Short mmCIF file of C-alpha atoms and ligand atoms in Angstrom, two decimals:
data_model
loop_
_atom_site.label_atom_id
_atom_site.label_comp_id
_atom_site.label_asym_id
_atom_site.label_seq_id
_atom_site.Cartn_x
_atom_site.Cartn_y
_atom_site.Cartn_z
CA UNK C 1 0.00 0.00 0.00
CA UNK C 2 1.50 3.35 -0.95
CA UNK C 3 1.78 6.08 1.62
CA UNK C 4 1.45 9.68 0.58
CA UNK C 5 3.66 12.13 2.39
CA UNK C 6 2.67 15.75 2.76
CA UNK C 7 5.86 17.74 2.12
CA UNK C 8 4.25 21.14 1.57
CA UNK C 9 5.15 24.03 3.81
CA UNK C 10 2.41 24.71 6.40
CA UNK C 11 1.77 28.24 5.10
CA UNK C 12 1.27 26.96 1.54
CA UNK C 13 -1.03 24.18 2.72
CA UNK C 14 -3.27 26.54 4.62
CA UNK C 15 -3.45 29.16 1.85
CA UNK C 16 -4.54 26.83 -0.97
CA UNK C 17 -8.06 27.77 -2.04
CA UNK C 18 -11.03 25.45 -2.28
CA UNK C 19 -12.72 25.73 -5.65
CA UNK C 20 -16.47 25.89 -5.83
CA UNK C 21 -17.41 23.38 -8.50
CA UNK C 22 -17.60 24.97 -11.89
CA UNK C 23 -15.85 28.16 -10.79
CA UNK C 24 -12.25 27.12 -10.28
CA UNK C 25 -9.88 25.21 -12.43
CA UNK C 26 -7.42 22.53 -11.61
CA UNK C 27 -5.86 21.20 -14.79
CA UNK C 28 -4.17 18.34 -12.94
CA UNK C 29 -7.36 16.77 -11.72
CA UNK C 30 -10.60 15.54 -13.16
CA UNK C 31 -13.46 16.99 -11.18
CA UNK C 32 -16.30 14.89 -9.86
CA UNK C 33 -19.63 15.92 -11.29
CA UNK C 34 -22.01 15.53 -8.45
CA UNK C 35 -20.79 17.29 -5.33
CA UNK C 36 -23.06 20.17 -4.54
CA UNK C 37 -20.43 21.98 -2.50
CA UNK C 38 -16.73 22.66 -2.42
CA UNK C 39 -14.46 19.90 -3.62
CA UNK C 40 -10.76 20.14 -2.83
CA UNK C 41 -8.42 20.03 -5.78
CA UNK C 42 -6.73 16.66 -6.29
CA UNK C 43 -3.43 18.57 -6.50
CA UNK C 44 -3.91 20.16 -3.06
CA UNK C 45 -0.74 19.11 -1.21
CA UNK C 46 -2.56 19.37 2.11
CA UNK C 47 -5.15 16.75 1.19
CA UNK C 48 -3.70 13.93 3.27
CA UNK C 49 -3.34 16.14 6.32
CA UNK C 50 -6.88 17.44 5.86
CA UNK C 51 -8.16 13.88 5.62
CA UNK C 52 -6.31 12.88 8.79
CA UNK C 53 -7.60 15.91 10.63
CA UNK C 54 -11.24 15.37 9.57
CA UNK C 55 -10.97 11.66 10.38
CA UNK C 56 -9.70 12.48 13.87
CA UNK C 57 -12.51 14.98 14.47
CA UNK C 58 -15.14 12.41 13.43
CA UNK C 59 -13.61 9.67 15.60
CA UNK C 60 -16.01 6.84 16.48
CA UNK C 61 -18.94 8.74 14.99
CA UNK C 62 -17.78 7.55 11.56
CA UNK C 63 -16.88 4.15 10.17
CA UNK C 64 -15.19 4.00 6.77
CA UNK C 65 -15.68 0.99 4.50
CA UNK C 66 -13.28 0.48 1.58
CA UNK C 67 -14.02 -1.90 -1.28
CA UNK C 68 -11.04 -3.86 -2.57
CA UNK C 69 -11.22 -2.04 -5.92
CA UNK C 70 -10.70 1.41 -4.38
CA UNK C 71 -7.60 3.50 -4.94
CA UNK C 72 -4.69 3.28 -2.47
CA UNK C 73 -5.22 6.92 -1.44
CA UNK C 74 -8.73 5.98 -0.24
CA UNK C 75 -8.00 2.49 1.10
CA UNK C 76 -5.46 3.89 3.54
CA UNK C 77 -8.32 5.64 5.37
CA UNK C 78 -10.62 2.60 5.42
CA UNK C 79 -11.39 1.06 8.82
CA UNK C 80 -12.12 -2.20 7.06
CA UNK C 81 -11.69 -3.47 3.51
CA UNK C 82 -13.68 -6.17 1.75
CA UNK C 83 -15.94 -7.18 -1.10
CA UNK C 84 -19.51 -5.94 -1.29
CA UNK C 85 -20.97 -8.70 0.90
CA UNK C 86 -18.32 -8.46 3.60
CA UNK C 87 -18.68 -4.68 3.72
CA UNK C 88 -22.47 -4.89 4.01
CA UNK C 89 -22.05 -7.20 7.01
CA UNK C 90 -19.39 -4.91 8.50
CA UNK C 91 -21.77 -1.97 8.18
CA UNK C 92 -24.51 -3.95 9.93
CA UNK C 93 -22.09 -4.83 12.73
CA UNK C 94 -21.35 -1.17 13.59
CA UNK C 95 -24.57 0.10 15.21
CA UNK C 96 -22.60 2.71 17.15
CA UNK C 97 -21.37 4.58 14.08
CA UNK C 98 -23.49 7.61 13.25
CA UNK C 99 -21.99 7.82 9.75
CA UNK C 100 -21.04 4.88 7.56
CA UNK C 101 -18.87 6.28 4.80
CA UNK C 102 -18.99 3.77 1.96
CA UNK C 103 -16.01 3.97 -0.38
CA UNK C 104 -17.48 1.76 -3.08
CA UNK C 105 -20.37 2.12 -5.51
CA UNK C 106 -24.03 3.04 -5.22
CA UNK C 107 -25.64 -0.41 -4.89
CA UNK C 108 -23.27 -1.23 -2.02
CA UNK C 109 -24.24 1.92 -0.15
CA UNK C 110 -27.92 1.02 -0.68
CA UNK C 111 -27.34 -2.43 0.83
CA UNK C 112 -25.54 -0.84 3.77
CA UNK C 113 -28.47 1.54 4.32
CA UNK C 114 -30.88 -1.40 4.36
CA UNK C 115 -28.76 -3.34 6.85
CA UNK C 116 -28.01 -0.50 9.27
CA UNK C 117 -30.36 1.09 11.79
CA UNK C 118 -32.62 4.01 10.81
CA UNK C 119 -30.56 6.41 12.93
CA UNK C 120 -27.36 5.65 10.99
CA UNK C 121 -26.54 7.55 7.83
CA UNK C 122 -24.77 5.94 4.90
CA UNK C 123 -22.63 8.31 2.84
CA UNK C 124 -21.31 7.74 -0.69
CA UNK C 125 -18.44 10.20 -1.32
CA UNK C 126 -19.34 10.68 -5.01
CA UNK C 127 -22.91 10.13 -6.16
CA UNK C 128 -21.62 9.43 -9.66
CA UNK C 129 -20.04 6.20 -8.41
CA UNK C 130 -22.55 3.78 -9.89
CA UNK C 131 -22.01 0.33 -11.38
CA UNK C 132 -22.44 -0.29 -15.08
CA UNK C 133 -23.55 -3.86 -14.41
CA UNK C 134 -26.23 -2.84 -11.91
CA UNK C 135 -27.44 -0.20 -14.37
CA UNK C 136 -28.00 -2.89 -17.02
CA UNK C 137 -31.11 -4.13 -15.21
CA UNK C 138 -33.64 -1.41 -14.49
CA UNK C 139 -36.82 -1.99 -12.55
CA UNK C 140 -39.13 -1.37 -15.53
CA UNK C 141 -37.11 -3.71 -17.75
CA UNK C 142 -37.26 -6.51 -15.19
CA UNK C 143 -41.00 -5.98 -14.63
CA UNK C 144 -41.53 -6.20 -18.39
CA UNK C 145 -39.57 -9.45 -18.53
CA UNK C 146 -41.66 -10.90 -15.70
CA UNK C 147 -44.90 -9.91 -17.47
CA UNK C 148 -43.65 -11.81 -20.53
CA UNK C 149 -43.02 -14.87 -18.39
CA UNK C 150 -46.51 -14.53 -16.91
CA UNK C 151 -48.05 -14.23 -20.38
CA UNK C 152 -46.27 -17.45 -21.35
CA UNK C 153 -47.67 -19.14 -18.24
CA UNK C 154 -44.24 -20.01 -16.83
CA UNK C 155 -43.68 -17.30 -14.22
CA UNK C 156 -44.90 -19.62 -11.42
CA UNK C 157 -42.01 -21.98 -12.12
CA UNK C 158 -39.36 -19.23 -12.21
CA UNK C 159 -37.40 -18.18 -9.10
CA UNK C 160 -35.50 -14.88 -9.43
CA UNK C 161 -31.93 -14.80 -8.16
CA UNK C 162 -30.16 -11.47 -8.21
CA UNK C 163 -26.49 -10.85 -7.75
CA UNK C 164 -25.54 -8.49 -4.93
CA UNK C 165 -24.42 -6.11 -7.69
CA UNK C 166 -27.92 -4.83 -8.40
CA UNK C 167 -30.02 -1.87 -7.34
CA UNK C 168 -32.29 -1.95 -4.28
CA UNK C 169 -35.26 -1.94 -6.69
CA UNK C 170 -34.10 -5.19 -8.29
CA UNK C 171 -33.44 -6.77 -4.90
CA UNK C 172 -36.97 -5.72 -3.89
CA UNK C 173 -38.40 -7.27 -7.07
CA UNK C 174 -36.54 -10.47 -6.20
CA UNK C 175 -37.83 -10.48 -2.63
CA UNK C 176 -41.39 -9.84 -3.77
CA UNK C 177 -41.26 -12.86 -6.07
CA UNK C 178 -39.82 -15.24 -3.47
CA UNK C 179 -36.23 -15.18 -4.72
CA UNK C 180 -32.84 -14.59 -3.19
CA UNK C 181 -29.80 -12.39 -3.48
CA UNK C 182 -26.45 -14.10 -4.10
CA UNK C 183 -22.79 -13.18 -4.14
CA UNK C 184 -19.99 -14.62 -6.23
CA UNK C 185 -19.11 -16.80 -3.21
CA UNK C 186 -22.53 -18.39 -2.70
CA UNK C 187 -24.01 -18.35 -6.22
CA UNK C 188 -23.92 -22.15 -6.41
CA UNK C 189 -25.84 -22.53 -3.14
CA UNK C 190 -28.34 -19.88 -4.25
CA UNK C 191 -28.98 -21.66 -7.56
CA UNK C 192 -29.28 -25.07 -5.87
CA UNK C 193 -31.87 -23.59 -3.51
CA UNK C 194 -33.75 -21.85 -6.32
CA UNK C 195 -33.88 -24.97 -8.48
CA UNK C 196 -35.31 -26.94 -5.58
CA UNK C 197 -38.02 -24.31 -5.21
CA UNK C 198 -38.82 -23.93 -8.93
CA UNK C 199 -37.77 -25.44 -12.22
CA UNK C 200 -36.24 -22.28 -13.71
CA UNK C 201 -34.14 -19.34 -12.56
CA UNK C 202 -34.20 -15.75 -13.76
CA UNK C 203 -30.62 -14.69 -13.00
CA UNK C 204 -29.97 -10.93 -12.70
CA UNK C 205 -28.04 -8.95 -13.83
CA UNK C 206 -24.73 -10.71 -14.62
CA UNK C 207 -25.09 -13.34 -17.32
CA UNK C 208 -21.50 -14.53 -16.83
CA UNK C 209 -21.74 -15.33 -13.13
CA UNK C 210 -25.02 -17.14 -13.83
CA UNK C 211 -23.64 -19.13 -16.76
CA UNK C 212 -20.30 -19.96 -15.15
CA UNK C 213 -21.98 -21.19 -11.98
CA UNK C 214 -24.68 -23.21 -13.74
CA UNK C 215 -22.39 -24.86 -16.29
CA UNK C 216 -19.07 -25.19 -14.49
CA UNK C 217 -20.28 -25.88 -10.97
CA UNK C 218 -23.71 -27.47 -11.39
CA UNK C 219 -23.29 -29.52 -14.53
CA UNK C 220 -25.95 -27.76 -16.59
CA UNK C 221 -25.22 -27.37 -20.30
CA UNK C 222 -24.91 -24.18 -22.28
CA UNK C 223 -28.13 -25.23 -24.02
CA UNK C 224 -29.93 -25.05 -20.67
CA UNK C 225 -29.17 -21.31 -20.63
CA UNK C 226 -30.82 -18.55 -22.64
CA UNK C 227 -30.03 -14.83 -22.52
CA UNK C 228 -32.84 -12.30 -22.08
CA UNK C 229 -31.99 -9.08 -23.90
CA UNK C 230 -34.01 -6.25 -22.32
CA UNK C 231 -33.59 -4.10 -25.41
CA UNK C 232 -35.40 -6.53 -27.69
CA UNK C 233 -39.09 -7.42 -27.77
CA UNK C 234 -39.71 -10.61 -25.82
CA UNK C 235 -36.10 -10.51 -24.71
CA UNK C 236 -35.16 -11.58 -28.25
CA UNK C 237 -36.22 -15.15 -27.40
CA UNK C 238 -38.75 -17.57 -28.87
CA UNK C 239 -41.43 -18.81 -26.47
CA UNK C 240 -40.19 -22.37 -26.92
CA UNK C 241 -36.65 -21.42 -25.92
CA UNK C 242 -37.94 -19.80 -22.73
CA UNK C 243 -40.08 -22.84 -21.93
CA UNK C 244 -37.15 -25.22 -22.42
CA UNK C 245 -34.53 -23.15 -20.56
CA UNK C 246 -33.49 -23.81 -16.98
CA UNK C 247 -31.45 -20.62 -16.66
CA UNK C 248 -32.83 -17.35 -18.03
CA UNK C 249 -29.76 -15.12 -17.87
CA UNK C 250 -30.14 -11.35 -17.96
CA UNK C 251 -28.03 -9.69 -20.64
CA UNK C 252 -25.79 -7.79 -18.24
CA UNK C 253 -22.09 -7.91 -17.56
CA UNK C 254 -19.27 -6.18 -15.71
CA UNK C 255 -17.48 -3.73 -17.95
CA UNK C 256 -14.21 -4.48 -16.13
CA UNK C 257 -14.22 -8.29 -15.95
CA UNK C 258 -15.90 -8.53 -19.35
CA UNK C 259 -12.75 -7.13 -20.98
CA UNK C 260 -10.58 -10.18 -20.34
CA UNK C 261 -10.27 -12.62 -23.23
CA UNK C 262 -9.06 -16.18 -23.74
CA UNK C 263 -6.29 -14.60 -25.86
CA UNK C 264 -5.11 -12.75 -22.73
CA UNK C 265 -4.80 -16.11 -20.99
CA UNK C 266 -2.85 -17.66 -23.88
CA UNK C 267 -0.57 -14.61 -24.11
CA UNK C 268 0.33 -14.58 -20.42
CA UNK C 269 1.02 -18.31 -20.45
CA UNK C 270 3.43 -17.75 -23.35
CA UNK C 271 5.06 -14.79 -21.59
CA UNK C 272 5.45 -16.30 -18.10
CA UNK C 273 6.21 -20.05 -18.07
CA UNK C 274 4.43 -21.83 -15.24
CA UNK C 275 2.09 -18.94 -14.50
CA UNK C 276 -1.26 -19.80 -12.93
CA UNK C 277 -4.28 -17.87 -14.12
CA UNK C 278 -6.80 -16.83 -11.48
CA UNK C 279 -9.97 -15.03 -12.57
CA UNK C 280 -13.25 -13.71 -11.19
CA UNK C 281 -16.50 -15.50 -12.17
CA UNK C 282 -17.78 -12.27 -13.75
CA UNK C 283 -15.36 -13.03 -16.61
CA UNK C 284 -16.78 -14.51 -19.80
CA UNK C 285 -17.18 -18.28 -19.98
CA UNK C 286 -14.24 -18.84 -22.36
CA UNK C 287 -11.87 -16.99 -20.03
CA UNK C 288 -13.00 -19.01 -17.01
CA UNK C 289 -12.60 -22.21 -19.02
CA UNK C 290 -9.06 -21.21 -20.00
CA UNK C 291 -8.07 -20.20 -16.45
CA UNK C 292 -6.62 -22.45 -13.75
CA UNK C 293 -8.80 -21.16 -10.94
CA UNK C 294 -11.90 -19.02 -10.57
CA UNK C 295 -13.05 -17.27 -7.44
CA UNK C 296 -14.65 -14.25 -5.80
CA UNK C 297 -12.59 -11.23 -4.85
CA UNK C 298 -12.10 -12.53 -1.31
CA UNK C 299 -11.04 -15.92 -2.66
CA UNK C 300 -8.58 -14.34 -5.10
CA UNK C 301 -6.96 -12.51 -2.19
CA UNK C 302 -6.78 -15.66 -0.11
CA UNK C 303 -5.32 -17.77 -2.97
CA UNK C 304 -2.52 -15.25 -3.50
CA UNK C 305 -1.88 -14.94 0.25
CA UNK C 306 -1.53 -18.70 0.60
CA UNK C 307 0.46 -19.27 -2.60
CA UNK C 308 4.07 -20.40 -2.11
CA UNK C 309 6.92 -17.93 -2.52
CA UNK C 310 8.27 -17.96 -6.06
CA UNK C 311 4.94 -18.85 -7.66
CA UNK C 312 3.61 -16.77 -10.55
CA UNK C 313 0.03 -15.58 -10.95
CA UNK C 314 -1.89 -13.71 -13.63
CA UNK C 315 -5.02 -12.28 -12.04
CA UNK C 316 -8.15 -11.32 -13.93
CA UNK C 317 -9.87 -8.77 -11.76
CA UNK C 318 -9.81 -5.02 -11.12
CA UNK C 319 -6.41 -3.39 -11.45
CA UNK C 320 -6.24 -1.53 -8.11
CA UNK C 321 -6.60 -4.84 -6.29
CA UNK C 322 -4.10 -6.68 -8.51
CA UNK C 323 -1.53 -3.92 -7.97
CA UNK C 324 -2.00 -4.05 -4.20
CA UNK C 325 -1.65 -7.83 -4.24
CA UNK C 326 1.59 -7.47 -6.21
CA UNK C 327 2.87 -4.82 -3.78
CA UNK C 328 2.03 -6.82 -0.66
CA UNK C 329 3.47 -10.11 -1.98
CA UNK C 330 6.87 -9.20 -3.43
CA UNK C 331 8.02 -12.83 -2.95
CA UNK C 332 5.55 -13.90 -5.67
CA UNK C 333 5.03 -12.75 -9.23
CA UNK C 334 1.56 -11.23 -9.48
CA UNK C 335 0.62 -9.66 -12.81
CA UNK C 336 -2.52 -8.25 -14.34
CA UNK C 337 -4.12 -10.60 -16.88
CA UNK C 338 -4.70 -7.93 -19.51
CA UNK C 339 -1.99 -5.83 -21.10
CA UNK C 340 -4.05 -2.66 -21.04
CA UNK C 341 -5.21 -0.68 -18.04
CA UNK C 342 -8.49 -1.91 -16.60
CA UNK C 343 -9.75 0.10 -13.63
CA UNK C 344 -13.38 0.18 -12.66
CA UNK C 345 -14.07 3.76 -13.71
CA UNK C 346 -16.99 4.19 -11.32
CA UNK C 347 -15.11 2.77 -8.32
CA UNK C 348 -12.34 5.18 -9.21
CA UNK C 349 -14.66 8.16 -8.92
CA UNK C 350 -14.14 7.93 -5.17
CA UNK C 351 -10.84 9.70 -4.68
CA UNK C 352 -9.19 11.55 -1.84
CA UNK C 353 -10.79 14.94 -2.66
CA UNK C 354 -14.26 13.40 -2.41
CA UNK C 355 -13.38 11.59 0.81
CA UNK C 356 -11.96 14.77 2.32
CA UNK C 357 -15.03 16.69 1.21
CA UNK C 358 -17.51 14.32 2.87
CA UNK C 359 -15.47 13.98 6.06
CA UNK C 360 -14.99 17.73 6.45
CA UNK C 361 -18.68 18.31 5.71
CA UNK C 362 -19.77 15.72 8.28
CA UNK C 363 -17.29 17.03 10.84
CA UNK C 364 -18.71 20.51 10.25
CA UNK C 365 -22.27 19.32 10.89
CA UNK C 366 -23.43 19.10 7.25
CA UNK C 367 -24.67 15.72 6.06
CA UNK C 368 -23.87 15.28 2.37
CA UNK C 369 -24.39 12.51 -0.21
CA UNK C 370 -26.57 10.39 2.08
CA UNK C 371 -27.93 7.23 0.41
CA UNK C 372 -31.40 6.18 1.50
CA UNK C 373 -33.73 3.42 0.39
CA UNK C 374 -37.45 3.92 1.00
CA UNK C 375 -39.10 1.68 3.61
CA UNK C 376 -41.20 -0.45 1.25
CA UNK C 377 -38.30 -1.15 -1.14
CA UNK C 378 -36.01 -1.87 1.80
CA UNK C 379 -38.48 -4.34 3.39
CA UNK C 380 -38.89 -6.30 0.14
CA UNK C 381 -35.17 -6.23 -0.63
CA UNK C 382 -34.37 -7.36 2.90
CA UNK C 383 -36.56 -10.44 2.34
CA UNK C 384 -34.24 -11.44 -0.53
CA UNK C 385 -31.14 -10.57 1.51
CA UNK C 386 -32.45 -12.55 4.50
CA UNK C 387 -33.12 -15.51 2.20
CA UNK C 388 -29.48 -15.35 1.11
CA UNK C 389 -28.32 -15.38 4.72
CA UNK C 390 -30.56 -18.42 5.34
CA UNK C 391 -29.24 -20.40 2.36
CA UNK C 392 -28.42 -23.97 3.41
S1 SF4 W 1 -16.02 -3.85 -11.13
FE1 SF4 W 1 -17.79 -4.27 -12.46
S2 SF4 W 1 -19.41 -5.06 -11.11
FE2 SF4 W 1 -17.83 -4.07 -9.81
S3 SF4 W 1 -18.56 -1.96 -9.54
FE3 SF4 W 1 -17.17 -1.94 -11.32
S4 SF4 W 1 -18.57 -2.24 -13.10
FE4 SF4 W 1 -19.72 -2.83 -11.26
#
């Protein structure tokens, strides 16, 4: 983990101006688009000291969660790091924290709001930090799909399963129709449960996690899976195909993990003899087939931690995490699977200026960027989350 050192003279640090969004200019930084107030410049040399000061003022009133894909400059201020599921549980386990500052993306902050008490406030440092995968399944699209299944007379046999990486609306839809949430760690258990309850699954919103789990872990065939395209009438599927399918996969994907190719795997094997390829199940099926191991973010971290010194690994997941793994395990070779840069652009929206801005605002008594889920949506979504926690 890199450590930033504040070398600026105290007088210079104190005199640097804060730019009101849209009125100042800072050519060295890209400005966030959604902060209603004053955002420090990324080039402000006093940023780290300001963050430390605001963090100290907030003390136990705030708890900072940092997703594994966050930048080093943000992760260093996290009280705990984890994947989306671990962080949601960590948020729920901190009833004493008045503010839960979620350094991650929007759907994660929604889950945290649903799992914390009404008196706690969940803060997302940049409201523009969404998730392209979650955005690929909107509530109206999913409702339309379900109406199609009802018209075909098969909705009663379909159990919805939604990945954690979905909006609160989609989790609520899932809860309302007797389904469950899943993570990349428990997708197999969720699908086993769903296929005991019904004969088909509507898997939202990541087609790759659904396909990889069904085919590689449960022994279903690719022919048992169809892909519902929300942009085409009837999902682009014939009625017969929907009736025959066991897995109805939503046409959604992660824009980060979806970039890896089987050619990347072949190229790294040619470049690094003996390398083992470790990828996330959000990768496309061909990549997972070509890899040596597949696992959730937490599993990827644990595999690298436990790997013997001298071993070589090409990791197919978000670049911030792969770089940190390489930095913290210098006795092993850890490389990024792709040759080109592959950050999650929305995760990267949370940077130190945004974190400083929310902490200083909260310390000054102004609540900013609070994420709330309405009571009815939260109750229905919690039914699907509770079902996940009760999975056998
Ligand atoms: S890595 Fe993929 S799934 Fe995760 S937040 Fe980014 S776009 Fe969404």
